[in-house]
XYZ file of C-alpha atoms in Angstrom:
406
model
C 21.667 -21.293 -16.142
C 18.003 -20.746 -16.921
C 16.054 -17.298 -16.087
C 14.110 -19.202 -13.187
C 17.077 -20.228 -12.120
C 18.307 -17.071 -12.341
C 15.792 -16.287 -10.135
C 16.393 -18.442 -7.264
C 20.245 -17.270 -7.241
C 19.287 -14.259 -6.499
C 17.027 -14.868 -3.888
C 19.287 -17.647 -2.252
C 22.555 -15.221 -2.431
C 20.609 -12.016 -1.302
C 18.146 -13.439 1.090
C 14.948 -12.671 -0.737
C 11.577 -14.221 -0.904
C 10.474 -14.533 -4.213
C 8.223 -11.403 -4.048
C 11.237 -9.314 -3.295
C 13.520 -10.924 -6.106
C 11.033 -10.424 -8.542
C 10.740 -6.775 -7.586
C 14.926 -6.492 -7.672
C 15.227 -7.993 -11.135
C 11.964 -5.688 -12.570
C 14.013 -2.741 -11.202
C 17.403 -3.471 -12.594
C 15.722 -3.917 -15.444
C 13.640 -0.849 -15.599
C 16.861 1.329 -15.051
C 19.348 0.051 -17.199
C 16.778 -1.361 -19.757
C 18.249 -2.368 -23.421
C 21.182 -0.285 -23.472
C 24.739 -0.140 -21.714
C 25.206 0.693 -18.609
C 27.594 0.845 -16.045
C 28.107 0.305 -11.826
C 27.129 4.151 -11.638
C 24.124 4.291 -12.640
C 22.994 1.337 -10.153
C 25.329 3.221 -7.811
C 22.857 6.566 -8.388
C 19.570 4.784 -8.299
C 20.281 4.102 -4.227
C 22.040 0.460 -4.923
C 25.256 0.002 -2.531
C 28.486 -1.004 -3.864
C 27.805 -4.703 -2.463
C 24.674 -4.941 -3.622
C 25.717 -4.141 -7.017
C 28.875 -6.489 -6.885
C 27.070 -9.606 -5.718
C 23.861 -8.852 -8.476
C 26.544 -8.436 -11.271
C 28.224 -11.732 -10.003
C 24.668 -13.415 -10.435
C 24.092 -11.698 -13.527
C 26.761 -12.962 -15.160
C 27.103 -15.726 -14.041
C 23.847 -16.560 -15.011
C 25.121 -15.577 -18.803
C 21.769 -12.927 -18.661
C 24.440 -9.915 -18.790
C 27.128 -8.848 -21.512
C 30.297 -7.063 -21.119
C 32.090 -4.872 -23.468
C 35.256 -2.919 -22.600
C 35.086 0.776 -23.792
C 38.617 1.883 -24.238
C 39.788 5.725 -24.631
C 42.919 6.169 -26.472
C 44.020 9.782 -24.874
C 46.994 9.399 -27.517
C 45.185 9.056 -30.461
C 42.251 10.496 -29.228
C 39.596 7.881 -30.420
C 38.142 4.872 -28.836
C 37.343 1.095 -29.128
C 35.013 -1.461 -28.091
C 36.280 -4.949 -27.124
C 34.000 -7.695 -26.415
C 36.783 -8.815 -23.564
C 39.450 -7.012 -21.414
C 41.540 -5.553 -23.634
C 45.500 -6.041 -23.652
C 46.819 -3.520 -26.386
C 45.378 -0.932 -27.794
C 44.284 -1.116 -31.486
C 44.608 2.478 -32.066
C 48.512 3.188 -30.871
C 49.319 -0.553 -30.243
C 50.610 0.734 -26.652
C 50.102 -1.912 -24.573
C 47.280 -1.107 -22.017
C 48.073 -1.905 -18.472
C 50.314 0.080 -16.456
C 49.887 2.920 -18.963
C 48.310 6.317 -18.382
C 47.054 6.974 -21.774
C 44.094 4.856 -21.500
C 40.856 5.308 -19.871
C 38.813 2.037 -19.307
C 35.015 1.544 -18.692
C 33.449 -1.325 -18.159
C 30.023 -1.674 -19.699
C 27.186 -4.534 -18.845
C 24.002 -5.165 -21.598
C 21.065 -7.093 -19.979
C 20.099 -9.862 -22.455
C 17.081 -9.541 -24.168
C 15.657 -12.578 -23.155
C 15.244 -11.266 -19.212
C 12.783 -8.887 -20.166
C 9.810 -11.174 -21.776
C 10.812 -13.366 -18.925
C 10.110 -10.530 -16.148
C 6.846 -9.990 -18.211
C 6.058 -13.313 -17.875
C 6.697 -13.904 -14.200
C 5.412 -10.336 -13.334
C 1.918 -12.482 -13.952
C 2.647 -15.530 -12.394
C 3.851 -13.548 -9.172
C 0.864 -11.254 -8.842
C -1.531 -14.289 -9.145
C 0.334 -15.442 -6.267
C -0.717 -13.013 -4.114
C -4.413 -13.159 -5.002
C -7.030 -15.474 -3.782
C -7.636 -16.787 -7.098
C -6.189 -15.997 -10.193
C -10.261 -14.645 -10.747
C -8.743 -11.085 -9.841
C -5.790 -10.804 -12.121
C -7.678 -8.180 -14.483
C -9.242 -6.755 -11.793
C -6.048 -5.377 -10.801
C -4.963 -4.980 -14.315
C -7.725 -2.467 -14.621
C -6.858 -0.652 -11.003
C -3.331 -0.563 -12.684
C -4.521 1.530 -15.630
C -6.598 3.640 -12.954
C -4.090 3.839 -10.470
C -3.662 7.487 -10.890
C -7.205 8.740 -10.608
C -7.769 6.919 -7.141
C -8.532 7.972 -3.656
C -7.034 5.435 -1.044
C -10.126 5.226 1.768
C -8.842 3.615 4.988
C -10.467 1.399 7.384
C -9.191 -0.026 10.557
C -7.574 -3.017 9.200
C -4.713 -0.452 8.119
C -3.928 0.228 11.688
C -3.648 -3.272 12.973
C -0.041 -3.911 12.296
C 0.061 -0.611 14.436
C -0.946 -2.077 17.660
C -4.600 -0.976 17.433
C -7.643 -2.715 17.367
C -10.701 -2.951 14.950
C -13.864 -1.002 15.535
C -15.121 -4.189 16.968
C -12.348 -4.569 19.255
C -11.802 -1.048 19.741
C -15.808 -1.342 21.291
C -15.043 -4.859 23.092
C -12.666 -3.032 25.040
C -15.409 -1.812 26.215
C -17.085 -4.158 27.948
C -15.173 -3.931 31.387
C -17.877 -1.083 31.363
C -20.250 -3.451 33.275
C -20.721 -5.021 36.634
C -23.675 -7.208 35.422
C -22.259 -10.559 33.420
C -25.687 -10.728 31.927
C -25.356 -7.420 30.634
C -21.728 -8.203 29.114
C -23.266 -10.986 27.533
C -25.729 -9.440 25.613
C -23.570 -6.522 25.183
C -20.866 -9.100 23.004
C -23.867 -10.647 21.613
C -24.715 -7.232 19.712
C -21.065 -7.004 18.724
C -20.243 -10.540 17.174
C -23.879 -9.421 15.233
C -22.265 -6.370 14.070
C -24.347 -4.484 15.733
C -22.627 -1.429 17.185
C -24.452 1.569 17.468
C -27.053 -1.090 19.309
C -24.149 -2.069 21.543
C -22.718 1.740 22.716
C -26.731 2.929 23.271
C -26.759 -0.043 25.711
C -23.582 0.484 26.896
C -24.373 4.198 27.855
C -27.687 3.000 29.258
C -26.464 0.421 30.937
C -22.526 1.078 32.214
C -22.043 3.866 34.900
C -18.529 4.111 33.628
C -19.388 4.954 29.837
C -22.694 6.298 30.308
C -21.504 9.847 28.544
C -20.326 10.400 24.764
C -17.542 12.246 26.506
C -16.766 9.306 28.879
C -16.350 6.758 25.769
C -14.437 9.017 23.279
C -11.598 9.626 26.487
C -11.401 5.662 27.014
C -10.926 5.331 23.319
C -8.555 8.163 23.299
C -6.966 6.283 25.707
C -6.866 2.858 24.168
C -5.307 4.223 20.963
C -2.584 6.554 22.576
C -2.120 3.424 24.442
C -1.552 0.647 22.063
C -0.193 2.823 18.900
C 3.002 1.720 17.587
C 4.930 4.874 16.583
C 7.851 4.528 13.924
C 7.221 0.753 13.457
C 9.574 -0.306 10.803
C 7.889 -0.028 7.043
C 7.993 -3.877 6.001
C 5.319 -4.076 9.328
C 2.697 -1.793 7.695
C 1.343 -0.343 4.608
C 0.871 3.533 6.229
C 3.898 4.439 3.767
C 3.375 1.895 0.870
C -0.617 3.977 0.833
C 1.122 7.505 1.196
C 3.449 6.143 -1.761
C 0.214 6.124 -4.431
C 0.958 10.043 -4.386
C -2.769 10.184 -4.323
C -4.835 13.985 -4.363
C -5.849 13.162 -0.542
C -6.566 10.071 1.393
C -9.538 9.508 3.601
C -10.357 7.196 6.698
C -12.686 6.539 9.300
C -9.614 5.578 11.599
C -9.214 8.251 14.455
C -5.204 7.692 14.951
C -1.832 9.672 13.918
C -0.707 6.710 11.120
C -1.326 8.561 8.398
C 0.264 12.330 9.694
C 3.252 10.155 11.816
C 5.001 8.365 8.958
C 4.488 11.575 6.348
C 7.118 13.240 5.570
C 5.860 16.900 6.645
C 3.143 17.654 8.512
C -0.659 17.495 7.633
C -3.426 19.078 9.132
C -6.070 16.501 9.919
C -9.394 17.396 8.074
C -12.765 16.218 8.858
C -15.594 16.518 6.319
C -16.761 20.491 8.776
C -13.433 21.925 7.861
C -13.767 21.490 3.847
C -15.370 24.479 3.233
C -15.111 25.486 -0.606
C -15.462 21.394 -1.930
C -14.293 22.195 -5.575
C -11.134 23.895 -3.868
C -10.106 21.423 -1.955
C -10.674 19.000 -4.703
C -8.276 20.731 -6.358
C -5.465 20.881 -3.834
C -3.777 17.460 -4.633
C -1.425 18.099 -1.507
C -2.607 14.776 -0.262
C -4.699 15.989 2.749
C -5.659 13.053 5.173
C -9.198 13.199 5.724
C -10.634 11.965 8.880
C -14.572 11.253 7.992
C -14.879 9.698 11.610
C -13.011 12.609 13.542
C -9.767 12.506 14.966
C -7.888 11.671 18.513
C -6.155 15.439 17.824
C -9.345 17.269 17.975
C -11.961 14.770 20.105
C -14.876 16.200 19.539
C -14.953 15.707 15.940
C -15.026 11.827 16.988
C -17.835 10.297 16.074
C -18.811 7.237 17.910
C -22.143 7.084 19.347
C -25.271 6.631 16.955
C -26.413 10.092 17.418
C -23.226 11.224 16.078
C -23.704 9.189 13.062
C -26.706 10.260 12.589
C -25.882 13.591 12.335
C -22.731 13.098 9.881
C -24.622 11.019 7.555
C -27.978 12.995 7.466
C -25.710 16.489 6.894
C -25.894 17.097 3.011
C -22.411 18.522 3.416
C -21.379 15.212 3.424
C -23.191 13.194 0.907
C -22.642 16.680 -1.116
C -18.187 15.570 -1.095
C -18.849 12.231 -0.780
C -20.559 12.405 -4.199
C -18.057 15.188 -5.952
C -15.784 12.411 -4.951
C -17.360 9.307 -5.948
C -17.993 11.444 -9.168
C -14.860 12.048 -10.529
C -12.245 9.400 -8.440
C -12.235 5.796 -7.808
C -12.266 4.866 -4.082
C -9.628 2.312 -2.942
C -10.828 0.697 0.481
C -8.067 -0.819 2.207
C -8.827 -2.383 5.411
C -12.894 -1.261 5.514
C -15.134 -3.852 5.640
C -18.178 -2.492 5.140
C -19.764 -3.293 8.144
C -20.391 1.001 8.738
C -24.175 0.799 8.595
C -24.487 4.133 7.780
C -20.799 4.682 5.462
C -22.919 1.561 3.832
C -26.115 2.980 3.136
C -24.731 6.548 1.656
C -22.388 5.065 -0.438
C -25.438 2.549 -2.033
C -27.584 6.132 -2.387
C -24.693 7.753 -4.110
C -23.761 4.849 -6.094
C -27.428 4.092 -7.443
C -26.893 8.512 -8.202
C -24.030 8.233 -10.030
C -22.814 4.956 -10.540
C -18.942 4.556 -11.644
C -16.532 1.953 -10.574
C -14.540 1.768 -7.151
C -12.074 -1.039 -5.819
C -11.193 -2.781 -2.311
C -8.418 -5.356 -1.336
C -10.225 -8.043 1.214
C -8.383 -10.619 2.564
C -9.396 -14.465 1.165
C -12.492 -13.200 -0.349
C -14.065 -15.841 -2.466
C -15.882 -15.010 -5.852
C -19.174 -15.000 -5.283
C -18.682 -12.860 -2.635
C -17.029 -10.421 -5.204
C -19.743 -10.562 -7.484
C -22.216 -9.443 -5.018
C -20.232 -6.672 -4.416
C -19.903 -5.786 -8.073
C -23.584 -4.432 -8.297
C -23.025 -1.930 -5.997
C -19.945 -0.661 -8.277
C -17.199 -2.301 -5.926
C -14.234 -4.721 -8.200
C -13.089 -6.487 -5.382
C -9.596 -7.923 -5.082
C -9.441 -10.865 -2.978
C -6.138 -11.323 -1.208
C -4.777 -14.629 -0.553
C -3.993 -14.030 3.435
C -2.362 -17.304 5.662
C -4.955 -17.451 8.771
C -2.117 -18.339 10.743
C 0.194 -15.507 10.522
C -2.594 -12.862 9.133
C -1.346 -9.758 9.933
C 2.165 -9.924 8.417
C 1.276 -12.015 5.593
C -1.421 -9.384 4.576
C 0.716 -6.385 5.434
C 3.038 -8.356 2.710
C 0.554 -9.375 0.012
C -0.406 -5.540 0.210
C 2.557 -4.354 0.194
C 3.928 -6.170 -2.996
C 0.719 -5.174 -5.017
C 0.457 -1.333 -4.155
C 4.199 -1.008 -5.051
C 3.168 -3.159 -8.356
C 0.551 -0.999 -9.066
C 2.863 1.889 -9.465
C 5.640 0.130 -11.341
């Protein structure tokens, strides 16, 4: 049987898609390695006794696994290896079974062959998940920087929560109005991307959201709402981000994702409540920082334009924003870069410092890439079915931040 072969066994017999085989095989691999091993140690590693039965089956079947018999003479003290199941001993020439004087352990050797194979594939799988094989060494090179990043969260992460976007999140909105013509205009401004243009009309136009306070408790609302608590981990990529172990994580999301599906709890942060920057720098206890506020502690929300205005004109916060962009990479996931305002500091501080940050979009084609490339982003374009969006980027995601870690 051949390696691919091999390959669709394992898949067929376990129920796999070929993402998930791939990853299976790599992590057999990466325990046992070149030496002898036995059940056990696939038994330690979190593998269940059927798992392990049926993937040895495969395995050997598949003639990519060895056995030897290790057999421990308690007579004579000594052992032997036999390259089969061993009948008599060589050492007292007592025949073996049904005899207590012998003690024997089965031992499997992956074949040397399997491991330039999973190399091989390993590259052929992760171009699968990308738009165009264009980004390969793109994510080669977050690979080797995978430890010195700073996962940055926009909205898209909370999606396959039940939330919407900031756009929909403001559409929402819209019931705000008894005048069609108004709600017209008012989804004009938002299909343009322009929001802050849309919430000052909205609050001079809406009786119901005419207040900062009356739109943060409707959006307060919307999220408590809609928010999918303890949705299984193969529907999101909260817990695949959390897995990058990284110093702290920021976002300009408002919800609980990121404190709900920790393991302990984490006091929300917003940029007012780092006080000593080098300090908390320091920390690496993976703080979540909420740049936009948070739904715990409304008014640190930011929402209207004169909120933004006064976040992004405070020095405090181009003063962390650069200590940050200064010595980490940034990792946007989900942030599209339609912030105004997130937009324009970042370009200041980038033109200040320069350095070199990353961000997974969904089907983003080359040229677009490029053009983000002089502002000091290395895009990874994701190769996302339109149909099924969500889950199939919740799954491309998911496959390459666990990759990135392997």
């Amino acid at each position: 049987m051949s390696l691919d072969n091999l390959m669709n066994n394992v898949g067929t017999k376990l129920k796999k898609n070929n993402e998930e085989t791939f990853e299976l095989l790599q992590k057999v691999a990466s325990i046992c390695g070149k030496e002898q091993f036995q059940e056990e140690l696939l038994l330690s590693k979190g593998f269940t006794v059927s798992e392990i039965n049926q993937l040895l089956d495969i395995l050997i079947e598949s003639a990519t696994v060895t056995i030897t018999y290790h057999c421990h003479c308690l007579m004579e003290e000594d052992s032997e290896i036999y390259n089969h199941e061993p009948i008599k001993c060589e050492l007292c020439n007592e025949t073996i079974k049904n005899t207590f004087i012998h003690e024997i352990t089965k031992l499997y050797t992956l074949k040397e062959e399997l491991f330039p194979f999973l190399k091989e594939k390993e590259e052929e799988i992760i171009k699968e998940q990308l738009y165009s094989p264009a980004y390969y060494n793109v994510c080669l090179d977050l690979k080797k920087n995978i430890r010195n990043i700073i996962p940055f969260l926009g909205s898209g992460t909370s999606i396959p929560l039940g939330l919407s976007n900031w756009r929909g999140l403001l559409k929402d909105l819209e019931n705000g109005f008894f005048n069609e013509a108004d709600k017209e205009l008012y989804r004009t401004f938002l299909e343009n991307g322009d929001f802050m243009q849309a919430l000052g009309f909205l609050k001079n136009r809406s009786l119901e959201f005419s207040t900062d306070e009356d739109i943060k408790n409707f959006m307060v609302d919307q999220i408590e709402q809609h928010y999918l608590k303890g949705l299984d981990k193969s529907k999101h990529n909260i817990e695949d981000i959390l897995n990058l172990s990284s110093d702290f994580i920021m976002t300009t999301n408002y919800d609980r994702a990121l404190l709900d599906y920790r393991e302990e709890y984490s006091y929300p942060y917003t940029f007012n409540d780092i006080g000593n920057v080098q300090e908390f720098l320091n920390r690496k206890k993976q703080a979540v920082v909420s740049l936009h506020g948070h739904i715990d502690k409304k008014e640190t929300m930011i929402v209207t334009d004169e909120d933004y205005n006064k976040l992004y004109s405070d020095q405090t916060t181009k003063t962390i924003l650069s200590s940050i962009m200064g010595n980490k990479h940034l990792l946007f996931l989900g942030f599209s870069f339609e912030d105004a305002y997130f937009k324009d500091l970042y370009n200041k501080i980038y033109e200040e410092l320069k350095g070199t940050h990353y961000m997974f979009v969904a089907n983003l084609h080359e040229f677009q890439a490029q053009k983000l490339r002089q502002t000091g982003l290395r895009a990874i374009g994701l190769k996302v079915d339109e149909k099924n969006y969500t889950d199939s980027y919740v799954r491309r995601l998911k496959f390459l931040l666990k990759w990135l870690l392997s």
